[in-house]
CSV table of C-alpha atoms in Angstrom, one decimal:
chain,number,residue,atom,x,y,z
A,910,UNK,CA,53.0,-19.2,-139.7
A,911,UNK,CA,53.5,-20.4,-136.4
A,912,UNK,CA,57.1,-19.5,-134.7
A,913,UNK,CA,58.5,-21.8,-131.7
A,914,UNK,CA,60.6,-20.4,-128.7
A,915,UNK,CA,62.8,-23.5,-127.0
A,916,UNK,CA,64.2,-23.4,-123.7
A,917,UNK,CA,66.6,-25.5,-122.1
A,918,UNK,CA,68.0,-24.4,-118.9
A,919,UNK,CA,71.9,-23.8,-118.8
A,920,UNK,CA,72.5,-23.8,-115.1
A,921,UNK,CA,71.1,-26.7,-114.3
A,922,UNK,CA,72.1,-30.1,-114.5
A,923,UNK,CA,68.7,-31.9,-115.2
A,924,UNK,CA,67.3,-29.2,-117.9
A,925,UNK,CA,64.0,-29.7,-119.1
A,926,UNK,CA,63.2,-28.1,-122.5
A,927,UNK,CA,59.9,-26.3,-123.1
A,928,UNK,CA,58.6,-26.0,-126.4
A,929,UNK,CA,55.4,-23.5,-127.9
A,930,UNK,CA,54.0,-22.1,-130.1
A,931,UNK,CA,53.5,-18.2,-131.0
A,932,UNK,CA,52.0,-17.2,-134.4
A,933,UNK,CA,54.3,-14.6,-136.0
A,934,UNK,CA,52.5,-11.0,-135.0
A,935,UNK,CA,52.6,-13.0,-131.3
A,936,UNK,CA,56.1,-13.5,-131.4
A,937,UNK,CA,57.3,-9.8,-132.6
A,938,UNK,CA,54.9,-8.2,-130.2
A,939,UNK,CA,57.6,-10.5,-128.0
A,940,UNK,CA,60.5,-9.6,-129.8
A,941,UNK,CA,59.5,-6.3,-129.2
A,942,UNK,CA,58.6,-5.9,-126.0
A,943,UNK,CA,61.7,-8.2,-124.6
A,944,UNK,CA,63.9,-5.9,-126.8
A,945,UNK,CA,62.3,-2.9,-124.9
A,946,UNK,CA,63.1,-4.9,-121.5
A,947,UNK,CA,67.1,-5.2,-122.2
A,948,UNK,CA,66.5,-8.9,-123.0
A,949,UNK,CA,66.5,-11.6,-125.8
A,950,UNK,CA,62.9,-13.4,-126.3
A,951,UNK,CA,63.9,-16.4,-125.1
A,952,UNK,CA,65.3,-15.0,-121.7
A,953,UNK,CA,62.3,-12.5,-121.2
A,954,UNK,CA,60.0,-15.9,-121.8
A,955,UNK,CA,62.6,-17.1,-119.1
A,956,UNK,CA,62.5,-14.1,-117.1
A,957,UNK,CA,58.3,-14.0,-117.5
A,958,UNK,CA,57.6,-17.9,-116.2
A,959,UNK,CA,60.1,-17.5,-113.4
A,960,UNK,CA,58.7,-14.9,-111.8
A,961,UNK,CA,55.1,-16.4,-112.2
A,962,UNK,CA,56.2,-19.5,-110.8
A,963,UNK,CA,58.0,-17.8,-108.0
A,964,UNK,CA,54.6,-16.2,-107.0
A,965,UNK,CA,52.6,-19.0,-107.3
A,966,UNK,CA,55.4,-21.2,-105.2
A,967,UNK,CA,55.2,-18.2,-102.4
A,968,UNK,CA,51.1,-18.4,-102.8
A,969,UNK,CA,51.1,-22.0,-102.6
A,970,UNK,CA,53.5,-22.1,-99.6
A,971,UNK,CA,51.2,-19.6,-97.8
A,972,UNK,CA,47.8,-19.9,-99.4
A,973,UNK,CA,45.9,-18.1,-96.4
A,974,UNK,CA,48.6,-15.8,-95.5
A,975,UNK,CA,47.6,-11.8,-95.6
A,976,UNK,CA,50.0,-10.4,-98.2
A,977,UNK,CA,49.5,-6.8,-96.6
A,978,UNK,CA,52.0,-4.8,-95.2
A,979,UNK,CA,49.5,-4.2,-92.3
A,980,UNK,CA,46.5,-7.1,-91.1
A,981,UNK,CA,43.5,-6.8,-92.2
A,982,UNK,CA,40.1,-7.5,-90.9
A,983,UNK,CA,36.9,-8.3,-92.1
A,984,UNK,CA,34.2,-5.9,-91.6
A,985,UNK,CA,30.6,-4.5,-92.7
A,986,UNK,CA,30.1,-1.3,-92.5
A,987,UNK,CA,28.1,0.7,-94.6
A,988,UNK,CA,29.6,3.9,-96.5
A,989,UNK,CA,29.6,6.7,-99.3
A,990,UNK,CA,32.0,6.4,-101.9
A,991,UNK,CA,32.5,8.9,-104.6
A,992,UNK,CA,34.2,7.6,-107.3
A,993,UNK,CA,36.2,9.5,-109.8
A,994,UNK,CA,36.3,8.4,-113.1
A,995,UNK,CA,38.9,8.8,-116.5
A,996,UNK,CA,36.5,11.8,-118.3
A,997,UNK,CA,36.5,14.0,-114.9
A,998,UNK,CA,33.3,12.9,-113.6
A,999,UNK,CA,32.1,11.6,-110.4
A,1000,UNK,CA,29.3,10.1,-108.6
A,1001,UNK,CA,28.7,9.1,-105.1
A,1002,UNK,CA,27.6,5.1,-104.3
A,1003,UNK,CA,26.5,3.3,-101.7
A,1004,UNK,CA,28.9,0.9,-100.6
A,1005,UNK,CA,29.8,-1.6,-98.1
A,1006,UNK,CA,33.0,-1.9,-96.8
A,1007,UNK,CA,34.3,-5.7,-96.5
A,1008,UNK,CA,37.9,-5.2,-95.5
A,1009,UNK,CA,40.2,-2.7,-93.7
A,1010,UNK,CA,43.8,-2.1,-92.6
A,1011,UNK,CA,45.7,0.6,-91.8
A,1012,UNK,CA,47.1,1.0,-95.2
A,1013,UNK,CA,43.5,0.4,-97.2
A,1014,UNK,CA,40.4,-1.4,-97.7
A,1015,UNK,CA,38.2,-3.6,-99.8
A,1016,UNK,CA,34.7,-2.2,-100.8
A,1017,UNK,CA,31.7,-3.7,-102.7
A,1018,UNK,CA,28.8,-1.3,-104.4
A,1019,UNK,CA,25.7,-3.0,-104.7
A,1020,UNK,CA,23.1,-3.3,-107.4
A,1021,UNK,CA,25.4,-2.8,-110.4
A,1022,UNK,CA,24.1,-3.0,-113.7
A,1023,UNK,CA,26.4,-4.1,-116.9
A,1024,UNK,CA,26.8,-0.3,-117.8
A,1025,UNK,CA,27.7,0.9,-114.6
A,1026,UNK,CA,30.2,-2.1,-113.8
A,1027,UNK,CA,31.9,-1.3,-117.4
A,1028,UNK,CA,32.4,2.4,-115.9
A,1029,UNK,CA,33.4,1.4,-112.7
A,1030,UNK,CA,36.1,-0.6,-114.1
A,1031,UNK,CA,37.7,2.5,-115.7
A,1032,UNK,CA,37.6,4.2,-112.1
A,1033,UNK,CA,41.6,5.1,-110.6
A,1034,UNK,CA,40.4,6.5,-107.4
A,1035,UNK,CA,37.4,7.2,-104.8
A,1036,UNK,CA,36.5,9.0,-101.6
A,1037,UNK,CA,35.3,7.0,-98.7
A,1038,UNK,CA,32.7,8.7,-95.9
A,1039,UNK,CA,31.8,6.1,-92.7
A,1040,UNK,CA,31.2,6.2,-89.4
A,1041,UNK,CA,33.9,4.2,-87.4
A,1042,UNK,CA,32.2,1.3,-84.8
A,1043,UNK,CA,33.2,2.0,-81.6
A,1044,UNK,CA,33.7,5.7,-81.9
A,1045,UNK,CA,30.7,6.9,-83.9
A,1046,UNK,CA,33.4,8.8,-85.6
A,1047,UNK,CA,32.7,10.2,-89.0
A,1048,UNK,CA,35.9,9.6,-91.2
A,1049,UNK,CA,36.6,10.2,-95.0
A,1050,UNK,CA,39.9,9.2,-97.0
A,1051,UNK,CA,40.8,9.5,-100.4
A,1052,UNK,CA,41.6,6.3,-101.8
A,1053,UNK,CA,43.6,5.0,-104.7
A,1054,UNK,CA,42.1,1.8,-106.7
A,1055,UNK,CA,44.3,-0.9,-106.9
A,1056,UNK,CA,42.1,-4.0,-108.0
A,1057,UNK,CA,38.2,-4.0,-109.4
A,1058,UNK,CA,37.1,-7.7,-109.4
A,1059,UNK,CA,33.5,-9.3,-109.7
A,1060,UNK,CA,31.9,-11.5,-107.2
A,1061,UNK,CA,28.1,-10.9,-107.3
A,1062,UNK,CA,29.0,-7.2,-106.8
A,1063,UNK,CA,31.9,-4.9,-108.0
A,1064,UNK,CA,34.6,-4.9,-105.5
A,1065,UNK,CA,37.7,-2.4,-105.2
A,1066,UNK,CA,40.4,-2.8,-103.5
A,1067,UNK,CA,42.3,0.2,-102.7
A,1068,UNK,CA,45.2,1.9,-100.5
A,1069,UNK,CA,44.6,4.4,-98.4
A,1070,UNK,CA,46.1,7.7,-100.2
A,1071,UNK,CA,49.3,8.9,-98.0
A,1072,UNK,CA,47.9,12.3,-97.3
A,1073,UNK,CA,45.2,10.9,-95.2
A,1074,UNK,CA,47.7,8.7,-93.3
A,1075,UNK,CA,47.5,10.8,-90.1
A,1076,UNK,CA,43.3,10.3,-89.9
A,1077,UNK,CA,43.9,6.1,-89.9
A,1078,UNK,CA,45.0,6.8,-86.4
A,1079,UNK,CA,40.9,7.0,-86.0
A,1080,UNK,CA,40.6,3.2,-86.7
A,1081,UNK,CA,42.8,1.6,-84.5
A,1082,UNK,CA,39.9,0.5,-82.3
A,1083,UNK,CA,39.1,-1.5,-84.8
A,1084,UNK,CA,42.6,-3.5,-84.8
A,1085,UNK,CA,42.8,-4.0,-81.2
């Protein structure tokens, strides 16, 4: 049995309606998790394609715009990162860093099998050992995984962890 939310949009004055379809366990996990949010299913569906089509509008508008707090630029240096993982474990990789700003960084590990890449994707944060260009400064910062995507390697993306704030003072070479 297939249920069917319908929306028609009160405020205003050319309302479209948009119609689909949810089978039932779909549309209580909804019920469910709207009533969870303070709202009726048919406002949090509201609520849900708003705010997606608010940040594709603000993507679209901007498409190569940095969305960091601070600029980042591209880079390749080459690095140790030990990665923590979920069971208490970790293991050192070697890594390449692609990005950098002052408030994190983008890293890819290279040669990643199927098994390691399902590990990795479990990972919630890493230590990072390079040498800074420029400087030939030695640096490490703990790092807090915010995004793991695939693109012929396994990339993190990750912010800087705040108690290493006062050592990113080390790379501003870089940004100048």
């Amino acid at each position: 049995m297939l249920s069917s939310i319908s929306w028609r949009a009160p405020q205003m004055s050319d309302s479209i309606r948009v119609c689909f379809d949810l089978s039932s366990d779909e549309f209580q996990a909804l019920q469910f998790y709207a009533q969870n949010k303070g709202y009726s299913s048919e406002s949090f569906v509201r609520h849900i394609i708003r705010e997606r089509l608010e940040a594709y509008i603000k993507s679209a508008a901007t498409p190569d715009a940095d969305r960091r707090k601070e600029p980042r630029i591209e880079v390749s240096i080459p690095a140790v990162s030990l990665v923590n993982f979920p069971d208490n474990t970790s293991r050192s990789y070697p890594v390449t860093i692609r990005d950098l700003s002052k408030g994190g960084l983008k890293i890819s590990f290279a040669e990643v099998d199927n098994s390691l890449y399902q590990k990795l994707r479990n990972a919630t944060d890493f230590e990072i050992v390079f040498t800074v260009p420029k400087t030939v400064t030695t640096v490490a910062f703990s790092c807090k995984v915010c995004r793991i995507s695939y693109d012929n390697s396994v990339l993190f993306a990750a912010r800087f962890d705040c108690e290493c704030a006062s050592g990113i003072r080390v790379l501003d070479n870089l940004f100048n």
